[in-house]
mmCIF file of C-alpha atoms in Angstrom:
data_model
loop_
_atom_site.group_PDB
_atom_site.id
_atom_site.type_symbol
_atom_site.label_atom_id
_atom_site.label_comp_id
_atom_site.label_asym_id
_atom_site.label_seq_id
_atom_site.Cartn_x
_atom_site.Cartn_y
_atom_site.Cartn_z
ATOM 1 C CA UNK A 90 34.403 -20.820 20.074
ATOM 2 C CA UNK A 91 31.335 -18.498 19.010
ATOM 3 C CA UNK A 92 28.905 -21.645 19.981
ATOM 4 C CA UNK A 93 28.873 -21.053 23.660
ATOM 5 C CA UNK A 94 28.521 -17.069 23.312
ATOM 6 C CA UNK A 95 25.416 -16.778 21.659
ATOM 7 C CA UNK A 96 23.052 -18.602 24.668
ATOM 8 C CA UNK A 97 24.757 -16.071 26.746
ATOM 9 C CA UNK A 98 24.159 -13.249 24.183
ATOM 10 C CA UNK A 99 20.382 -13.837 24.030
ATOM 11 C CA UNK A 100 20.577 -13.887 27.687
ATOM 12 C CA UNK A 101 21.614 -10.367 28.041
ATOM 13 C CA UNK A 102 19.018 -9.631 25.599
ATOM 14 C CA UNK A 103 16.124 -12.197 25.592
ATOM 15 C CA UNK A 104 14.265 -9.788 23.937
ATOM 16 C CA UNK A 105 16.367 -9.180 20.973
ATOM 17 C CA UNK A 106 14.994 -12.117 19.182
ATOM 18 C CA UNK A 107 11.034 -11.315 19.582
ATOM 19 C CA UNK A 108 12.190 -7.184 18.790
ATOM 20 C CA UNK A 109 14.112 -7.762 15.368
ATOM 21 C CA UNK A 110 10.683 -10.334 14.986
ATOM 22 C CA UNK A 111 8.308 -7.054 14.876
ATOM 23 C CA UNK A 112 9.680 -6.012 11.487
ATOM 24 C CA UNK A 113 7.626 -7.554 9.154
ATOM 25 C CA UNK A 114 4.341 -6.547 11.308
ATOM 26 C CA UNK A 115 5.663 -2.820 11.505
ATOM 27 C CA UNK A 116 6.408 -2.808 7.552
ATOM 28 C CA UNK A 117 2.344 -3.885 7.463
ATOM 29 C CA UNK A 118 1.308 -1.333 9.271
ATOM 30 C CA UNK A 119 3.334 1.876 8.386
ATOM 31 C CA UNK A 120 2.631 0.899 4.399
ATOM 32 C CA UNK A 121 -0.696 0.776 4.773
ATOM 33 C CA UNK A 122 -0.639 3.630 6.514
ATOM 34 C CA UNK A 123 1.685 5.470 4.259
ATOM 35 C CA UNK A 124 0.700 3.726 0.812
ATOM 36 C CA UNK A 125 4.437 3.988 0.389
ATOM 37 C CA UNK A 126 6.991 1.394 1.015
ATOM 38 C CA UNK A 127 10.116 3.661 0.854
ATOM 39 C CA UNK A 128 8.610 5.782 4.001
ATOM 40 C CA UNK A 129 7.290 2.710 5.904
ATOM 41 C CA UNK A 130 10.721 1.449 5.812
ATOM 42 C CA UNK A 131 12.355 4.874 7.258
ATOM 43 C CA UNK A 132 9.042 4.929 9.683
ATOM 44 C CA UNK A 133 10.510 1.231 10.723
ATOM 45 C CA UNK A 134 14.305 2.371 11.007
ATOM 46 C CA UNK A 135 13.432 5.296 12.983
ATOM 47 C CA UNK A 136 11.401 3.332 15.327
ATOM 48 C CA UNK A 137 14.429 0.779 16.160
ATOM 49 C CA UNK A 138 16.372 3.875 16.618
ATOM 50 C CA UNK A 139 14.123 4.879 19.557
ATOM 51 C CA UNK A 140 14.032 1.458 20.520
ATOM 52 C CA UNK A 141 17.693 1.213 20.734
ATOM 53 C CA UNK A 142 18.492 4.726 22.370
ATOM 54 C CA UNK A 143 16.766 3.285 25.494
ATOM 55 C CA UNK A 144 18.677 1.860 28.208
ATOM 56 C CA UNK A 145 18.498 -1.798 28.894
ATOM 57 C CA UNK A 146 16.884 -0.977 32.114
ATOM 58 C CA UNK A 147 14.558 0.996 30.252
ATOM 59 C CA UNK A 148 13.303 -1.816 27.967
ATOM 60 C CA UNK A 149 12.675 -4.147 30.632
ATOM 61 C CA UNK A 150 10.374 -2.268 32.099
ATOM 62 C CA UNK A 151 8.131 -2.212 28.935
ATOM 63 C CA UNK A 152 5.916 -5.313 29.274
ATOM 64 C CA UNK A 153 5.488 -6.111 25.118
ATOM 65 C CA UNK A 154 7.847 -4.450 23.118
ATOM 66 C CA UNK A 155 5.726 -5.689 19.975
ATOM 67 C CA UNK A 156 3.104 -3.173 21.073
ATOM 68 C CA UNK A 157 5.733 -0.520 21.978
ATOM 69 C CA UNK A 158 6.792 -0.332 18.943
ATOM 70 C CA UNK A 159 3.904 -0.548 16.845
ATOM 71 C CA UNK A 160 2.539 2.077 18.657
ATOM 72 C CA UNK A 161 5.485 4.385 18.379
ATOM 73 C CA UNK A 162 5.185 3.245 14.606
ATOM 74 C CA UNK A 163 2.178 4.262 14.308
ATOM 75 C CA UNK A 164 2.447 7.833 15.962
ATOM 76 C CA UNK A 165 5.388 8.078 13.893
ATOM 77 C CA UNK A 166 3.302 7.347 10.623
ATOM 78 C CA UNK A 167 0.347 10.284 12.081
ATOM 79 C CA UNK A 168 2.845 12.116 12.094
ATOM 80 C CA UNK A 169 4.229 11.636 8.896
ATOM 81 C CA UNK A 170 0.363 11.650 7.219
ATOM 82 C CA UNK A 171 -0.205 14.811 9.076
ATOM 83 C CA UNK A 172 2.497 16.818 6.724
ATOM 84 C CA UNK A 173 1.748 14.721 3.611
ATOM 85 C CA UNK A 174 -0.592 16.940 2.258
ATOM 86 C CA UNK A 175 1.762 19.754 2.386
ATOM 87 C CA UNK A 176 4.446 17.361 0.566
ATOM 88 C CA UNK A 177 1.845 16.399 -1.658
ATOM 89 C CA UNK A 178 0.942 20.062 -3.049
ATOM 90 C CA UNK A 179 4.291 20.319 -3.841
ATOM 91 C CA UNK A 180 4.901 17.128 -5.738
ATOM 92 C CA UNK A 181 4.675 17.023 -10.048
ATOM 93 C CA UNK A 182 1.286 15.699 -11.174
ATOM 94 C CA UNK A 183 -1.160 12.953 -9.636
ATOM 95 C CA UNK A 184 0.270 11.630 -6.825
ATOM 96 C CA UNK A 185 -0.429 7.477 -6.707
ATOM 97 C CA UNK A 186 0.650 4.900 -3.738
ATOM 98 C CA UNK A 187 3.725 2.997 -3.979
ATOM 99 C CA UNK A 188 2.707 -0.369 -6.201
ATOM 100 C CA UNK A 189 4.220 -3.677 -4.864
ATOM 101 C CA UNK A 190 5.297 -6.936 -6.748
ATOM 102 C CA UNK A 191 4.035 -10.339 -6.068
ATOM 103 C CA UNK A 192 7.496 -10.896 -3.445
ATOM 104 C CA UNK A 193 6.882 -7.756 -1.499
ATOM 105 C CA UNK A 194 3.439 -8.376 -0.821
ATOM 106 C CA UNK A 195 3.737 -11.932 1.201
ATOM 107 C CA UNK A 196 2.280 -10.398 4.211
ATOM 108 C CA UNK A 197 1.932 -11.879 7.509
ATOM 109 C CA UNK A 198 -1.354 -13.211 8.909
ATOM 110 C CA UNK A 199 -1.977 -10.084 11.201
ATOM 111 C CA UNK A 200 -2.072 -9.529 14.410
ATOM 112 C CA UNK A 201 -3.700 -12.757 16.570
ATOM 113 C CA UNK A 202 -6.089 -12.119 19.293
ATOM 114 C CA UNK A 203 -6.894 -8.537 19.879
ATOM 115 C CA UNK A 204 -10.313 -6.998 19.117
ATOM 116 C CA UNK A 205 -13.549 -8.931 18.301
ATOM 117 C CA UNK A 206 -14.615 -7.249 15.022
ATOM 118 C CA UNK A 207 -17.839 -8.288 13.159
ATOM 119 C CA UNK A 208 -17.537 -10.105 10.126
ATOM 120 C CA UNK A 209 -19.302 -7.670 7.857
ATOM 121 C CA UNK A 210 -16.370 -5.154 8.812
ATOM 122 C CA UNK A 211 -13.235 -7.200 8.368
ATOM 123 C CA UNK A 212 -10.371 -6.422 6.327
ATOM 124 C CA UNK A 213 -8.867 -8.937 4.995
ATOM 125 C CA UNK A 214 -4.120 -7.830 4.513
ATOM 126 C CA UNK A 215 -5.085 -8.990 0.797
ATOM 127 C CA UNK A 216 -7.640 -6.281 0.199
ATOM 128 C CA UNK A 217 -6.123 -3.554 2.277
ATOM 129 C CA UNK A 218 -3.141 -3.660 -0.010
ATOM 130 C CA UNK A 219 -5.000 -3.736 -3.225
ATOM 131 C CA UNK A 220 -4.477 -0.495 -5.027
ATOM 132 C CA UNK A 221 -7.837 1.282 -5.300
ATOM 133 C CA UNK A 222 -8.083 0.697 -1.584
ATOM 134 C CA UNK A 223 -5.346 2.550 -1.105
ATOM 135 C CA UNK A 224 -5.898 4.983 -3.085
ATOM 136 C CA UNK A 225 -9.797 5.654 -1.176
ATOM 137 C CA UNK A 226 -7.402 5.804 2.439
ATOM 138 C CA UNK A 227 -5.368 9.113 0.689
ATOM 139 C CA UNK A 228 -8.725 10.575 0.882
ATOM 140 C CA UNK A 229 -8.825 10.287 4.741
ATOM 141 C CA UNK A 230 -7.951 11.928 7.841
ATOM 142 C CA UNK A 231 -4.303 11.018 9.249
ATOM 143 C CA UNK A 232 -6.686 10.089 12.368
ATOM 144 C CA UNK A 233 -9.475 8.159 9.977
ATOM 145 C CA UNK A 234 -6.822 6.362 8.507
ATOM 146 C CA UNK A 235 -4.745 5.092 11.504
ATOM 147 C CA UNK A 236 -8.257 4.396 13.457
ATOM 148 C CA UNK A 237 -9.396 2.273 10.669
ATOM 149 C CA UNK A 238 -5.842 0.619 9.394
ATOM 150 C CA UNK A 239 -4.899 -0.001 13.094
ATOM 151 C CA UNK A 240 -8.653 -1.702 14.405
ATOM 152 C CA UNK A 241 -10.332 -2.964 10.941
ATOM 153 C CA UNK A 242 -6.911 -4.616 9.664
ATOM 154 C CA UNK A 243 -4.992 -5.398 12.467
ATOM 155 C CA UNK A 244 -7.317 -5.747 14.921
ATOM 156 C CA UNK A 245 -5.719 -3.438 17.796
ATOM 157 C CA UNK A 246 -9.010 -2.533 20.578
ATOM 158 C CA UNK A 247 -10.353 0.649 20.213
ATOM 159 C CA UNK A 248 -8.609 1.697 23.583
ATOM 160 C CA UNK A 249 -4.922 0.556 22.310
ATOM 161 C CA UNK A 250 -5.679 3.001 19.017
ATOM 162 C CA UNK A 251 -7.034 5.724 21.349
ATOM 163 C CA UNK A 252 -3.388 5.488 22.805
ATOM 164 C CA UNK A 253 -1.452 6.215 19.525
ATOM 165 C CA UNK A 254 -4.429 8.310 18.044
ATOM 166 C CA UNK A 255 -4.915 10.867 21.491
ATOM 167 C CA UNK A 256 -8.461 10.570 21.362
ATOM 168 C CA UNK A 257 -10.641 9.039 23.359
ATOM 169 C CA UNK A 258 -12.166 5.360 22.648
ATOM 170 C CA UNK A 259 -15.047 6.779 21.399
ATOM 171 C CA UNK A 260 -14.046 9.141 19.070
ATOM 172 C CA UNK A 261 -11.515 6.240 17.764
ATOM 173 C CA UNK A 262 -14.533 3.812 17.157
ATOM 174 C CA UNK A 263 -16.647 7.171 15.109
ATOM 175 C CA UNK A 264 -13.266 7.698 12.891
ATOM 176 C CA UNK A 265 -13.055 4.167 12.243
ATOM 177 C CA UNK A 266 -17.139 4.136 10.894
ATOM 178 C CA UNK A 267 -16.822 6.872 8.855
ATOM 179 C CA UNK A 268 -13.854 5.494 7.287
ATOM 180 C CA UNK A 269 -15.469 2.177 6.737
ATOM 181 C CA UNK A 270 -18.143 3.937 5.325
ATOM 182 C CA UNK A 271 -16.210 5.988 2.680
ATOM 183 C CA UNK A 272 -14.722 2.431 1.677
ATOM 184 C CA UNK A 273 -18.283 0.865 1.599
ATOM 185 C CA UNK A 274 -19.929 3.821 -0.611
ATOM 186 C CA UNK A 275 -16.272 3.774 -3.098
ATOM 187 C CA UNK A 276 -16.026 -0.136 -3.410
ATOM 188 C CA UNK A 277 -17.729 -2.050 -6.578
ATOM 189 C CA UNK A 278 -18.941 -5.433 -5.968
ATOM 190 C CA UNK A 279 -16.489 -8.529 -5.847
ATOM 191 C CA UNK A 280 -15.371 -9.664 -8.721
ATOM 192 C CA UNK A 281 -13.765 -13.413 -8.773
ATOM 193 C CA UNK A 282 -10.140 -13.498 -9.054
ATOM 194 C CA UNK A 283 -9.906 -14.984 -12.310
ATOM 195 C CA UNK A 284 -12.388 -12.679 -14.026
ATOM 196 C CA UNK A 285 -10.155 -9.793 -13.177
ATOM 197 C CA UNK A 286 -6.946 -11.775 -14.167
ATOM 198 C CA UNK A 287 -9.141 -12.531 -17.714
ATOM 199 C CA UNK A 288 -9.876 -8.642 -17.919
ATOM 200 C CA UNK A 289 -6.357 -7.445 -17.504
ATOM 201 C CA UNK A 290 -4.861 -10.308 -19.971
ATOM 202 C CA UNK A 291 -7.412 -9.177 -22.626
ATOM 203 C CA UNK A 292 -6.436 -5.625 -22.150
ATOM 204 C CA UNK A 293 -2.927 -6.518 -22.537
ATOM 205 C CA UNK A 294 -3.862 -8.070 -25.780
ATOM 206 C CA UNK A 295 -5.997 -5.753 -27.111
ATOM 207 C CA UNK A 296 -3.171 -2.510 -25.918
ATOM 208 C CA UNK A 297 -0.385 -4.902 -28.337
ATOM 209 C CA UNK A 298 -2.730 -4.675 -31.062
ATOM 210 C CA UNK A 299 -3.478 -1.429 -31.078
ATOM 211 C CA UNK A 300 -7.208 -2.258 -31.017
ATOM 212 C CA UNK A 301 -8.996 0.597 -30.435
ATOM 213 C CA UNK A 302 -12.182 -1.164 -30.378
ATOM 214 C CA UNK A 303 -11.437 -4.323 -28.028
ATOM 215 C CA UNK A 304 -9.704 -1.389 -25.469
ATOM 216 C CA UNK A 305 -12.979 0.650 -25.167
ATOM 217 C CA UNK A 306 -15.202 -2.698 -24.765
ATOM 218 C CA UNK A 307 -12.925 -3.672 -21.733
ATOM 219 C CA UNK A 308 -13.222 -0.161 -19.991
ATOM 220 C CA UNK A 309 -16.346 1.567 -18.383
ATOM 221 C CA UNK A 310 -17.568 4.353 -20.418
ATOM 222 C CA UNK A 311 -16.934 6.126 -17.396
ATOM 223 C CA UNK A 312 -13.404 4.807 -16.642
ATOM 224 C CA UNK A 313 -10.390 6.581 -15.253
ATOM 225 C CA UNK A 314 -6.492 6.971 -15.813
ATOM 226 C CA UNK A 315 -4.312 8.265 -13.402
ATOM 227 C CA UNK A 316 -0.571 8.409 -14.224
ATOM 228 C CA UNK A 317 2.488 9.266 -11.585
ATOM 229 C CA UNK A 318 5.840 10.349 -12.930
ATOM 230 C CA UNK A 319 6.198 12.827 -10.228
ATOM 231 C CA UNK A 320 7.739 14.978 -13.191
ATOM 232 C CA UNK A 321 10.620 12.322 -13.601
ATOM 233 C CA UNK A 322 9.175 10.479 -16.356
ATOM 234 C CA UNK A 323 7.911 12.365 -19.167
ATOM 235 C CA UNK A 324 5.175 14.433 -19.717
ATOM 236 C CA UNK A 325 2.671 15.586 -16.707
ATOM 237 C CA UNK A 326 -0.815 14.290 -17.610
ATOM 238 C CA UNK A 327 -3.709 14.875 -15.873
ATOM 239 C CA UNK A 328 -5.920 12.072 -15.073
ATOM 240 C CA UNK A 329 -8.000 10.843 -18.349
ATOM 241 C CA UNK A 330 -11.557 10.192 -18.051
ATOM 242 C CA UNK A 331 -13.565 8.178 -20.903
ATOM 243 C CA UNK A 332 -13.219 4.623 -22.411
ATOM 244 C CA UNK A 333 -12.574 6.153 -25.910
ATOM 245 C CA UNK A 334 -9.517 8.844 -24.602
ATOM 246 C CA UNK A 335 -8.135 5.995 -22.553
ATOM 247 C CA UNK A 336 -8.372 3.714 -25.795
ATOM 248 C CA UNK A 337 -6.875 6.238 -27.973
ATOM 249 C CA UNK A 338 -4.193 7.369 -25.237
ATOM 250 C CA UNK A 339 -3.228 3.349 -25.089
ATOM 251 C CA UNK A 340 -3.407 2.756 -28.920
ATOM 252 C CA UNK A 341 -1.150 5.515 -29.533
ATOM 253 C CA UNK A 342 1.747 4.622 -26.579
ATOM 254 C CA UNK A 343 2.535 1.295 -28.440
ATOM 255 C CA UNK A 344 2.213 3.318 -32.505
ATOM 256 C CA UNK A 345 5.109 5.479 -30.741
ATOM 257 C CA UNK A 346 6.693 3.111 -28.735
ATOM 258 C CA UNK A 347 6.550 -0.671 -30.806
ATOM 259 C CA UNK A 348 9.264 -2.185 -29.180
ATOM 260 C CA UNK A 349 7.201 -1.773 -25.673
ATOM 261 C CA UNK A 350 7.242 -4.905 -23.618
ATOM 262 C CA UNK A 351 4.188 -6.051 -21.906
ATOM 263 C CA UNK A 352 3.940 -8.665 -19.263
ATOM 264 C CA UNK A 353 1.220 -9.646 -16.915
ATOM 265 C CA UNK A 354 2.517 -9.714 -12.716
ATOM 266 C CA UNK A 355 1.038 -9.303 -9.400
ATOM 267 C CA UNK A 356 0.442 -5.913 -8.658
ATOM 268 C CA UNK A 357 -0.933 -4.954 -4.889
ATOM 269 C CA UNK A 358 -2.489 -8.426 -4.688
ATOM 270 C CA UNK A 359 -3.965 -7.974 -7.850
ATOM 271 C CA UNK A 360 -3.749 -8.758 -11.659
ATOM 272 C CA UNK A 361 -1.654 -5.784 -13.332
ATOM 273 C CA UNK A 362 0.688 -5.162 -15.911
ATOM 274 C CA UNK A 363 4.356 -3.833 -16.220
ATOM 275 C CA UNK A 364 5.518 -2.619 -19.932
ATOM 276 C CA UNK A 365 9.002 -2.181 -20.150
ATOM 277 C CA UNK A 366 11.487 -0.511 -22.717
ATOM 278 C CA UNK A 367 14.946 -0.202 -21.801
ATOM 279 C CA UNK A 368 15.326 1.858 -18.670
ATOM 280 C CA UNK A 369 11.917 3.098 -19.212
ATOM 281 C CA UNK A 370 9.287 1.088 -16.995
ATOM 282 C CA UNK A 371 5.710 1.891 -16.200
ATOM 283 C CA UNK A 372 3.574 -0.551 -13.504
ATOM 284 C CA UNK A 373 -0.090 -0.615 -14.035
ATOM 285 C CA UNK A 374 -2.740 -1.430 -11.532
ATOM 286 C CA UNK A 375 -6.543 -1.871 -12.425
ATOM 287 C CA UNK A 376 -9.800 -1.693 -10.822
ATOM 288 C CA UNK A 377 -12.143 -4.476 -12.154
ATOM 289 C CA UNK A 378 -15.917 -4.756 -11.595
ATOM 290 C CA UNK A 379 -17.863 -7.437 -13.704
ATOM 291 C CA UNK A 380 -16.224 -7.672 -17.051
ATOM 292 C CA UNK A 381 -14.914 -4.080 -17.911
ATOM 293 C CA UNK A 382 -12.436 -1.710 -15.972
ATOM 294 C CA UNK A 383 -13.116 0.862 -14.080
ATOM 295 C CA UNK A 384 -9.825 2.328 -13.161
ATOM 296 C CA UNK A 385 -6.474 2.242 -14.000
ATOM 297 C CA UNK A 386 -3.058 3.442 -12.371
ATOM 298 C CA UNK A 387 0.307 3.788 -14.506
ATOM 299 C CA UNK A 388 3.389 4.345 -12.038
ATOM 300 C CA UNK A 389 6.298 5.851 -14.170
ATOM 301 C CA UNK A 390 8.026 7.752 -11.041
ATOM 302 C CA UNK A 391 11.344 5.409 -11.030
ATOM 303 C CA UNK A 392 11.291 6.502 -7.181
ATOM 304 C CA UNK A 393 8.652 4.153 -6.832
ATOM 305 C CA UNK A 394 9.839 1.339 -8.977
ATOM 306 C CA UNK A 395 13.108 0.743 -7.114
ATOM 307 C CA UNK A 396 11.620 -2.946 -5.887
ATOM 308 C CA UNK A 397 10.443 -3.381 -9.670
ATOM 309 C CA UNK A 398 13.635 -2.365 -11.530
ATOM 310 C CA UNK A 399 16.521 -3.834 -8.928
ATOM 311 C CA UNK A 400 17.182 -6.880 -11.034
#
């Protein structure tokens, strides 16, 4: 009985199929965008919602709803970045992107077609999720950042961002260079997958052993620590600079906490670690150059650990 319905369903709505299709592609964007997966999912829902409070007649007139709604996606998300920093003076401690396990990060391909970009300034979806990426795009304009996301990533023309952005092509195409630029001047040279992946699983070694030594020959003398618990997990630290206070600060975690369990997993794209103790969880991302590591990100917030902590 429901067989011969649905053809005449998808007739009165042919473009149900390709609209409900957009999700993944608007989850891309807004995330990147957003550097958290929590908001790019409300920026998604509220973007169906305008969809959907349109009359029928009113979305056939719109050639490519894909577009529509990436584009009202995206305004949504400028708008969003535009009162972030107010949200973000307000919020406990250092404030770190939403991290993402191996099964949330299965991104689509991007967008097909749309602008020729050179080579030299292509962003691959693996490396614009990585963490320290991310991090470098909090340090943008709302307008950098959608310029750059929107043309570098997913390859929208200069004139499409202009649309979303309200500037002129132009001024989109000097946004997106100086946000390439500030990528360029904060990135470290390649290192081979595996390297990093040998880097982190030595650190996790060296942090169950409590060896002070092996920890500060893994990190830069210069190296970094930046925790989030957004006051929800312990104490508020300010970020930790030094291979020897990072050493010590690791050390000391597993003297106080032995029972802490340590296991390696896909964080961002990237070799990370996730140490564990009851309901107590903490996700750690790294940035790798060469042989040592140059910065590292512990997410306590449980806010952002719902995809982490569901099972």
């Amino acid at each position: 009985m429901n067989t011969p319905s649905e053809p005449a369903h998808d007739r009165l709505d042919p473009s149900l199929s390709a609209i409900m299709s957009e999700r993944h592609q608007l989850i891309n964007v807004a995330y990147r965008l957003l550097g958290s997966l929590a908001d790019a999912e409300d920026v998604v829902q509220e973007t169906y919602a305008r969809w959907y409070a349109m009359s029928p007649q009113q979305q056939q007139a719109i050639d490519s709803p894909g577009a529509w709604l990436t584009k009202v996606a995206s305004r949504i998300c400028l708008d969003v970045l535009g009162s972030a920093r107010a949200r973000r003076e307000r919020y406990v401690g250092e404030w770190i992107p939403e991290p993402l396990p191996a099964e949330r990060t299965e991104w689509i391909n991007g967008r097909s077609g749309g602008a020729a970009i050179d080579p030299a300034d292509r962003i691959t979806l693996d490396e614009s999720i990585n963490m320290a990426f991310l991090v470098v795009l909090e340090s943008m304009t709302p307008a950098q950042r959608v310029a750059f996301i929107l043309h570098d990533v997913f390859r929208y023309s200069f004139t499409e961002v202009a649309e979303i952005v309200g500037r002129t092509p132009a001024a989109c195409r000097q946004l997106a260079t100086s946000a390439r630029r500030r990528i360029r001047e904060s990135q470290a040279p390649a290192t081979p997958a595996a390297q990093r992946a040998g880097v982190v699983r030595e650190f996790k070694r060296a942090w169950e052993a409590q060896d002070i030594d092996a920890l500060i020959g893994l990190l830069a003398p210069d190296a970094t620590g930046v925790t989030d618990g957004g006051g929800l997990a312990g104490a508020v630290l300010p970020p930790i600079e030094g291979a020897k206070r990072l050493a010590r600060l690791f050390a000391g975690a597993i003297g106080k906490v032995p029972d802490l369990r340590i296991s390696e997993h896909t964080v961002n794209g990237q070799p990370g670690l996730v140490a564990r103790l009851d309901d107590f969880t903490v996700v750690l991302a790294f940035d790798v150059a060469g042989d040592r590591i140059q910065h590292i990100w512990a997410v306590l917030n449980p806010e952002k650990l719902r995809p982490w902590t569901a099972n």
